PDB file of C-alpha atoms in Angstrom:
ATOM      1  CA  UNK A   8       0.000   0.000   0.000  1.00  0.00           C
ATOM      2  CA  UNK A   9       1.354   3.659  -1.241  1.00  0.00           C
ATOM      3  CA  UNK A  10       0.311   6.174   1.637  1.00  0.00           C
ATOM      4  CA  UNK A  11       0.861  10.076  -0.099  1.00  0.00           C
ATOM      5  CA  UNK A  12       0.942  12.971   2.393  1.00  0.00           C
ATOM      6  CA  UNK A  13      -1.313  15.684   0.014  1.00  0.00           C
ATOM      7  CA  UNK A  14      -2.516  17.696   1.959  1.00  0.00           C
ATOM      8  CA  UNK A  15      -2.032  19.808   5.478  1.00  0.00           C
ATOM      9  CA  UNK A  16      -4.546  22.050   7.298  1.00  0.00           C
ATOM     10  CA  UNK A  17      -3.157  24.808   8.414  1.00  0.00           C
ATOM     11  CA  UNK A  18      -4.733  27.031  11.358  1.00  0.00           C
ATOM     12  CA  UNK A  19      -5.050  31.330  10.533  1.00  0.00           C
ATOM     13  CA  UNK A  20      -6.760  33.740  12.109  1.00  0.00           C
ATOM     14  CA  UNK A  21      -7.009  35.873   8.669  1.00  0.00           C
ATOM     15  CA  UNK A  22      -7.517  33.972   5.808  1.00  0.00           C
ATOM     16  CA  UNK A  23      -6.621  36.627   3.370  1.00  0.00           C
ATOM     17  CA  UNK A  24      -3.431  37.678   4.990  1.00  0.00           C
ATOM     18  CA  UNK A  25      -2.117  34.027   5.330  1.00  0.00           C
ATOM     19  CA  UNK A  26      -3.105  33.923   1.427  1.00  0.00           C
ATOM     20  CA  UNK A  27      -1.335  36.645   0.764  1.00  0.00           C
ATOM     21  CA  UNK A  28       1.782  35.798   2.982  1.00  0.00           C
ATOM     22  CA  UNK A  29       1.810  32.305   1.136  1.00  0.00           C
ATOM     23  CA  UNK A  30       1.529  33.611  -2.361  1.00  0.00           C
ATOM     24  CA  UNK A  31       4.312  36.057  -1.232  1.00  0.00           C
ATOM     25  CA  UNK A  32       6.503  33.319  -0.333  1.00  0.00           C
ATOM     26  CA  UNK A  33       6.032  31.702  -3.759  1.00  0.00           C
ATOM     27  CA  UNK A  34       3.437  29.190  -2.976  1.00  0.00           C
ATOM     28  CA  UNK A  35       0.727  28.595  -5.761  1.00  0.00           C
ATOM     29  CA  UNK A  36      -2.497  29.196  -5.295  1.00  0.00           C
ATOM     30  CA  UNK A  37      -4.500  25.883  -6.537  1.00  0.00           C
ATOM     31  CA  UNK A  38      -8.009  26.830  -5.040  1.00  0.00           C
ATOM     32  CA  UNK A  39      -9.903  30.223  -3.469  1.00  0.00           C
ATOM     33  CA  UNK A  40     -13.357  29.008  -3.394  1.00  0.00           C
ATOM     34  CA  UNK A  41     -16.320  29.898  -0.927  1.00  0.00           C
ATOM     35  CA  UNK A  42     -19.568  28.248  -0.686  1.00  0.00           C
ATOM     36  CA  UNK A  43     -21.114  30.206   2.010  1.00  0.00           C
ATOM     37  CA  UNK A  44     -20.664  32.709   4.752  1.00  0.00           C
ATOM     38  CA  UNK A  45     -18.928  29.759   7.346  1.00  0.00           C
ATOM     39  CA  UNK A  46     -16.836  28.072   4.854  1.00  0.00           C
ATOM     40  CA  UNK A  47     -14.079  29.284   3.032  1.00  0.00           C
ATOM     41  CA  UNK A  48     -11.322  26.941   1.632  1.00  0.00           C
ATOM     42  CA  UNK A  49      -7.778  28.170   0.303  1.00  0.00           C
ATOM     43  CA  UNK A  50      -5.187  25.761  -1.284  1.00  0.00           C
ATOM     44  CA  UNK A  51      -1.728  26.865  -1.958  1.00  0.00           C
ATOM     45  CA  UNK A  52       0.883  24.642  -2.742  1.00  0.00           C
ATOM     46  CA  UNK A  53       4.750  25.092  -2.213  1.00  0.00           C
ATOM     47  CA  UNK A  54       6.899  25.122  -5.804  1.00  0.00           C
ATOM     48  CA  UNK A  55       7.707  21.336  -6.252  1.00  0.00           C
ATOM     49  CA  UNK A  56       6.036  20.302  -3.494  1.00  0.00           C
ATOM     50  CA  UNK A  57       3.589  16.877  -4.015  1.00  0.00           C
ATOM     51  CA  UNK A  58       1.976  18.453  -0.379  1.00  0.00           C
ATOM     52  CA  UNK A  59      -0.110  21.582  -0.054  1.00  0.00           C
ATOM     53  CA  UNK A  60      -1.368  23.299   2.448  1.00  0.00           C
ATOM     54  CA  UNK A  61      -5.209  24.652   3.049  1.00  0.00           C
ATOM     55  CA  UNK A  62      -6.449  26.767   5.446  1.00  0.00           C
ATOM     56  CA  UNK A  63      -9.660  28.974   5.295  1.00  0.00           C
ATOM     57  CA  UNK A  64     -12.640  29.399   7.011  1.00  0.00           C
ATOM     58  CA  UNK A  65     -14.559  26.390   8.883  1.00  0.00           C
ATOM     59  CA  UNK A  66     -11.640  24.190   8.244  1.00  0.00           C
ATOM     60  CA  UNK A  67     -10.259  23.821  11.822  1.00  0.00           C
ATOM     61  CA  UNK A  68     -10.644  23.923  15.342  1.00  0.00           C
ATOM     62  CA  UNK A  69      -6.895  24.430  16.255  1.00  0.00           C
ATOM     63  CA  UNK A  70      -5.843  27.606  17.312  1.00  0.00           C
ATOM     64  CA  UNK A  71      -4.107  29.922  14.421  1.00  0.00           C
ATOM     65  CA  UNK A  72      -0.172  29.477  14.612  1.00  0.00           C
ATOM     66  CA  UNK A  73      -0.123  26.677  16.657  1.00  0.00           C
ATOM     67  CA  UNK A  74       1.456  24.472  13.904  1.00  0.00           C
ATOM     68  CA  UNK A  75       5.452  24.389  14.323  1.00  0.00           C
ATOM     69  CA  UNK A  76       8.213  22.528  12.614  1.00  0.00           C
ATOM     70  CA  UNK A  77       6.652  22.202   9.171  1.00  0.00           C
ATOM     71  CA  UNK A  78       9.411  20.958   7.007  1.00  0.00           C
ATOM     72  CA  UNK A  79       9.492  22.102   3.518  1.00  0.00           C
ATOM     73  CA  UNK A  80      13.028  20.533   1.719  1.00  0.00           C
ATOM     74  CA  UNK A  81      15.353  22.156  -0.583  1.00  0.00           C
ATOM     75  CA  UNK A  82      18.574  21.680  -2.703  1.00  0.00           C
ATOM     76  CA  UNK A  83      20.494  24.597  -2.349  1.00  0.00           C
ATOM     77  CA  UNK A  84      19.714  26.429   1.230  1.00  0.00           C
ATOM     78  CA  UNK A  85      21.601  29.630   0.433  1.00  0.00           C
ATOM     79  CA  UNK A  86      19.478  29.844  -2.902  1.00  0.00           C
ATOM     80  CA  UNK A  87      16.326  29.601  -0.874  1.00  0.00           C
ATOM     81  CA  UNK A  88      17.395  32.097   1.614  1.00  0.00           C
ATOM     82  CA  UNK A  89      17.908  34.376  -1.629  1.00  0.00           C
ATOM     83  CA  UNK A  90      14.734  34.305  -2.720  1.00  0.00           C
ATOM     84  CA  UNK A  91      12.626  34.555   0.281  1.00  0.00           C
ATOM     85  CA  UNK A  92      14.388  37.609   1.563  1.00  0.00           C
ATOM     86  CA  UNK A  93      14.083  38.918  -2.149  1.00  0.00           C
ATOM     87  CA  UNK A  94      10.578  38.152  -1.896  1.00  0.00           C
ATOM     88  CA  UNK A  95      10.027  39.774   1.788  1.00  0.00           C
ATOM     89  CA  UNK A  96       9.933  37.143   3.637  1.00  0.00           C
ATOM     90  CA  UNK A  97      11.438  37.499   6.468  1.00  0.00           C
ATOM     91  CA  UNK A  98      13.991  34.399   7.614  1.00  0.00           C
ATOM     92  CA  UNK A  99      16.539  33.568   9.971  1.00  0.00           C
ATOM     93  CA  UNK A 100      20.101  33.054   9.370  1.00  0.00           C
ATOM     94  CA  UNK A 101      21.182  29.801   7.810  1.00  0.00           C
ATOM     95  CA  UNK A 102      22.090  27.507  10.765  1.00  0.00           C
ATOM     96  CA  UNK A 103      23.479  23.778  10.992  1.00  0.00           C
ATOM     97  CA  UNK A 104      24.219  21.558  14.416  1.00  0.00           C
ATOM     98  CA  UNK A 105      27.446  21.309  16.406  1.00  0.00           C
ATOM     99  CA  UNK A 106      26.687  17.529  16.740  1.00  0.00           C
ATOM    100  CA  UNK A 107      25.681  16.277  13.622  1.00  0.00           C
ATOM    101  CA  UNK A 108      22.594  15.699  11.128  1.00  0.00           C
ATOM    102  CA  UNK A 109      19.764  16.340  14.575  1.00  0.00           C
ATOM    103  CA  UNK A 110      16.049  17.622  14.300  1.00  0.00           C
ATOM    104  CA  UNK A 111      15.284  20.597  14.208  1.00  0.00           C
ATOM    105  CA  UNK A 112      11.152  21.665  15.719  1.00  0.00           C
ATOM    106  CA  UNK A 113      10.416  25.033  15.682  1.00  0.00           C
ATOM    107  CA  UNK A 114       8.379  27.132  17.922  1.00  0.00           C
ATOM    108  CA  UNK A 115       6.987  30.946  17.524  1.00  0.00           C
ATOM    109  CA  UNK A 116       9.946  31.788  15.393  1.00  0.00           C
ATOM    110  CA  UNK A 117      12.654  29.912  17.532  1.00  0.00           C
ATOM    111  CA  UNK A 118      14.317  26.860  17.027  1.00  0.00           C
ATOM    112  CA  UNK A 119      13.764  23.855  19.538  1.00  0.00           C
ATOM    113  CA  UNK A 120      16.505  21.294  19.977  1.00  0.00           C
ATOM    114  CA  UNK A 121      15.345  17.784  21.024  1.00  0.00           C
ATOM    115  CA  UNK A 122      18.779  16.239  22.260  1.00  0.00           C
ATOM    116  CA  UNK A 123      20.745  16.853  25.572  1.00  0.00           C
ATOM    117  CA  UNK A 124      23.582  18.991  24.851  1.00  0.00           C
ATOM    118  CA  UNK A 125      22.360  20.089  21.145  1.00  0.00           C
ATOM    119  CA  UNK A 126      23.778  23.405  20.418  1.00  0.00           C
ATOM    120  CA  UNK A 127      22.695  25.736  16.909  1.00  0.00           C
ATOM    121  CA  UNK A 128      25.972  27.215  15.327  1.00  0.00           C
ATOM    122  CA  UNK A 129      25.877  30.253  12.523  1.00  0.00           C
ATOM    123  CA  UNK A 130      26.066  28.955   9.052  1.00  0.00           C
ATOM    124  CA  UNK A 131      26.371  26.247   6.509  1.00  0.00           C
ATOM    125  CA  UNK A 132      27.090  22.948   7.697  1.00  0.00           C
ATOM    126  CA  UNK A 133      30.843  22.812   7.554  1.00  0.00           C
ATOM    127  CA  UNK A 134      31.205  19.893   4.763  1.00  0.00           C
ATOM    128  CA  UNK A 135      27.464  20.973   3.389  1.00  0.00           C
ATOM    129  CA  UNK A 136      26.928  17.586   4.522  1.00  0.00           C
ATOM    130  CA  UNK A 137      22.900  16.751   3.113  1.00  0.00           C
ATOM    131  CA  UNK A 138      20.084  17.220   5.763  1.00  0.00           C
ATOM    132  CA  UNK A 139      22.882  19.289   7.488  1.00  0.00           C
ATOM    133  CA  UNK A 140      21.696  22.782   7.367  1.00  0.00           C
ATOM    134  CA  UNK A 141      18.277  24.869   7.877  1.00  0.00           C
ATOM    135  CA  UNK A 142      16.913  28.053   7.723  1.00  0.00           C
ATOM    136  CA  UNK A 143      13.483  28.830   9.603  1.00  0.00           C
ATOM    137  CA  UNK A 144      10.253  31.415   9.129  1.00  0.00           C
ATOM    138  CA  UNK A 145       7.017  31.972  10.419  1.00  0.00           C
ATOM    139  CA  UNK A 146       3.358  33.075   8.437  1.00  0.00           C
ATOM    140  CA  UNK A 147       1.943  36.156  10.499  1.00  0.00           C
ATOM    141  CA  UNK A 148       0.138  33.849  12.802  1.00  0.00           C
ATOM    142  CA  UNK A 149       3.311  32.091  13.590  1.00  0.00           C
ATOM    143  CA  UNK A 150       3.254  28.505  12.317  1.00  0.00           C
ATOM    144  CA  UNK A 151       6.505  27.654  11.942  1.00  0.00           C
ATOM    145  CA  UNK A 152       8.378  26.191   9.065  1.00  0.00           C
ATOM    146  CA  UNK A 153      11.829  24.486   9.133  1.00  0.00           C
ATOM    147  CA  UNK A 154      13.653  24.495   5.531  1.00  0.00           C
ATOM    148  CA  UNK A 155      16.800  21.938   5.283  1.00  0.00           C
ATOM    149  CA  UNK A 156      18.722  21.598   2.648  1.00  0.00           C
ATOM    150  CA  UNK A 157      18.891  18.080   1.220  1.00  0.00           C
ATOM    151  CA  UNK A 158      21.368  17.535  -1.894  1.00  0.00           C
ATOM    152  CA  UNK A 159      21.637  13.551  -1.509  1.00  0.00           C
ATOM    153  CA  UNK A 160      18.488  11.570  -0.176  1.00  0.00           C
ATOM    154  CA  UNK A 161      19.567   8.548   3.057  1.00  0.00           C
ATOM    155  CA  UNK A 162      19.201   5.402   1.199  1.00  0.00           C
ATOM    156  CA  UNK A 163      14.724   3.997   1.202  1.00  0.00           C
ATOM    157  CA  UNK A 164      13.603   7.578  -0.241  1.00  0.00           C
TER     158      UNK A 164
END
């Protein structure tokens, strides 16, 4: 059996801002459709991405920007940065782990480390070692996203 991750529901307290702050950010917008005054759906989906995201009126229960370490996966990190600060977006720094290849959460625009003794150094992984670096950001609710840079998948993807 083939199990595909499509599709994430995203909580925002202001469904047109969170449009627009997605569509800033280079997401496309697949769907703006609303069938009555309590429902509201908005798709976007992020450039190469298989997943989406939707968000919108009726859609949730979950409080707005309570979603954190949304991963979105990238070749070339620095490029990324580029074009999201081009783009206004506003990002961190790139940043990569003093012990290794270690998740990364994220939480209201800071990053949460998950291992004793995990520590967050300034920069590019040192041999740009794949799933070694990240960058993060936050939509104006403050759901976090992660972005790593992956240029060689670990062996079963």
């Amino acid at each position: 059996m083939n199990l595909k991750l499509e599709m994430i529901v995203l909580p925002v307290s202001d469904i047109d801002r969170a449009k627009a702050f997605y569509e800033k950010a280079g997401f496309r917008l697949d769907v703006d459709y609303t069938a009555s005054e309590d429902f509201r759906v908005v798709h976007l989906t992020p450039p190469g991405s298989e997943c989406s995201i939707i968000f919108g009126e009726g859609m949730t229960p979950i409080a707005p920007g309570s979603f954190q370490g949304l991963y979105l996966i990238v070749s070339d990190i620095e490029e990324a940065h580029a074009e999201l600060t081009g783009r206004g977006i506003e990002v961190s720094d790139i940043f990569h782990d003093a012990g290794g290849l270690l998740f990364h959460g994220h939480e209201g625009g800071d990053v949460t480390y998950h291992k004793p003794g995990q520590k967050q150094l300034a920069g590019l992984h040192p041999e740009r070692a794949s799933y070694g670096s990240f960058l993060t950001f936050s939509d104006p609710d403050g759901n976090g996203w992660v972005l790593q840079e992956v240029s060689q998948r670990l062996p079963g993807r």
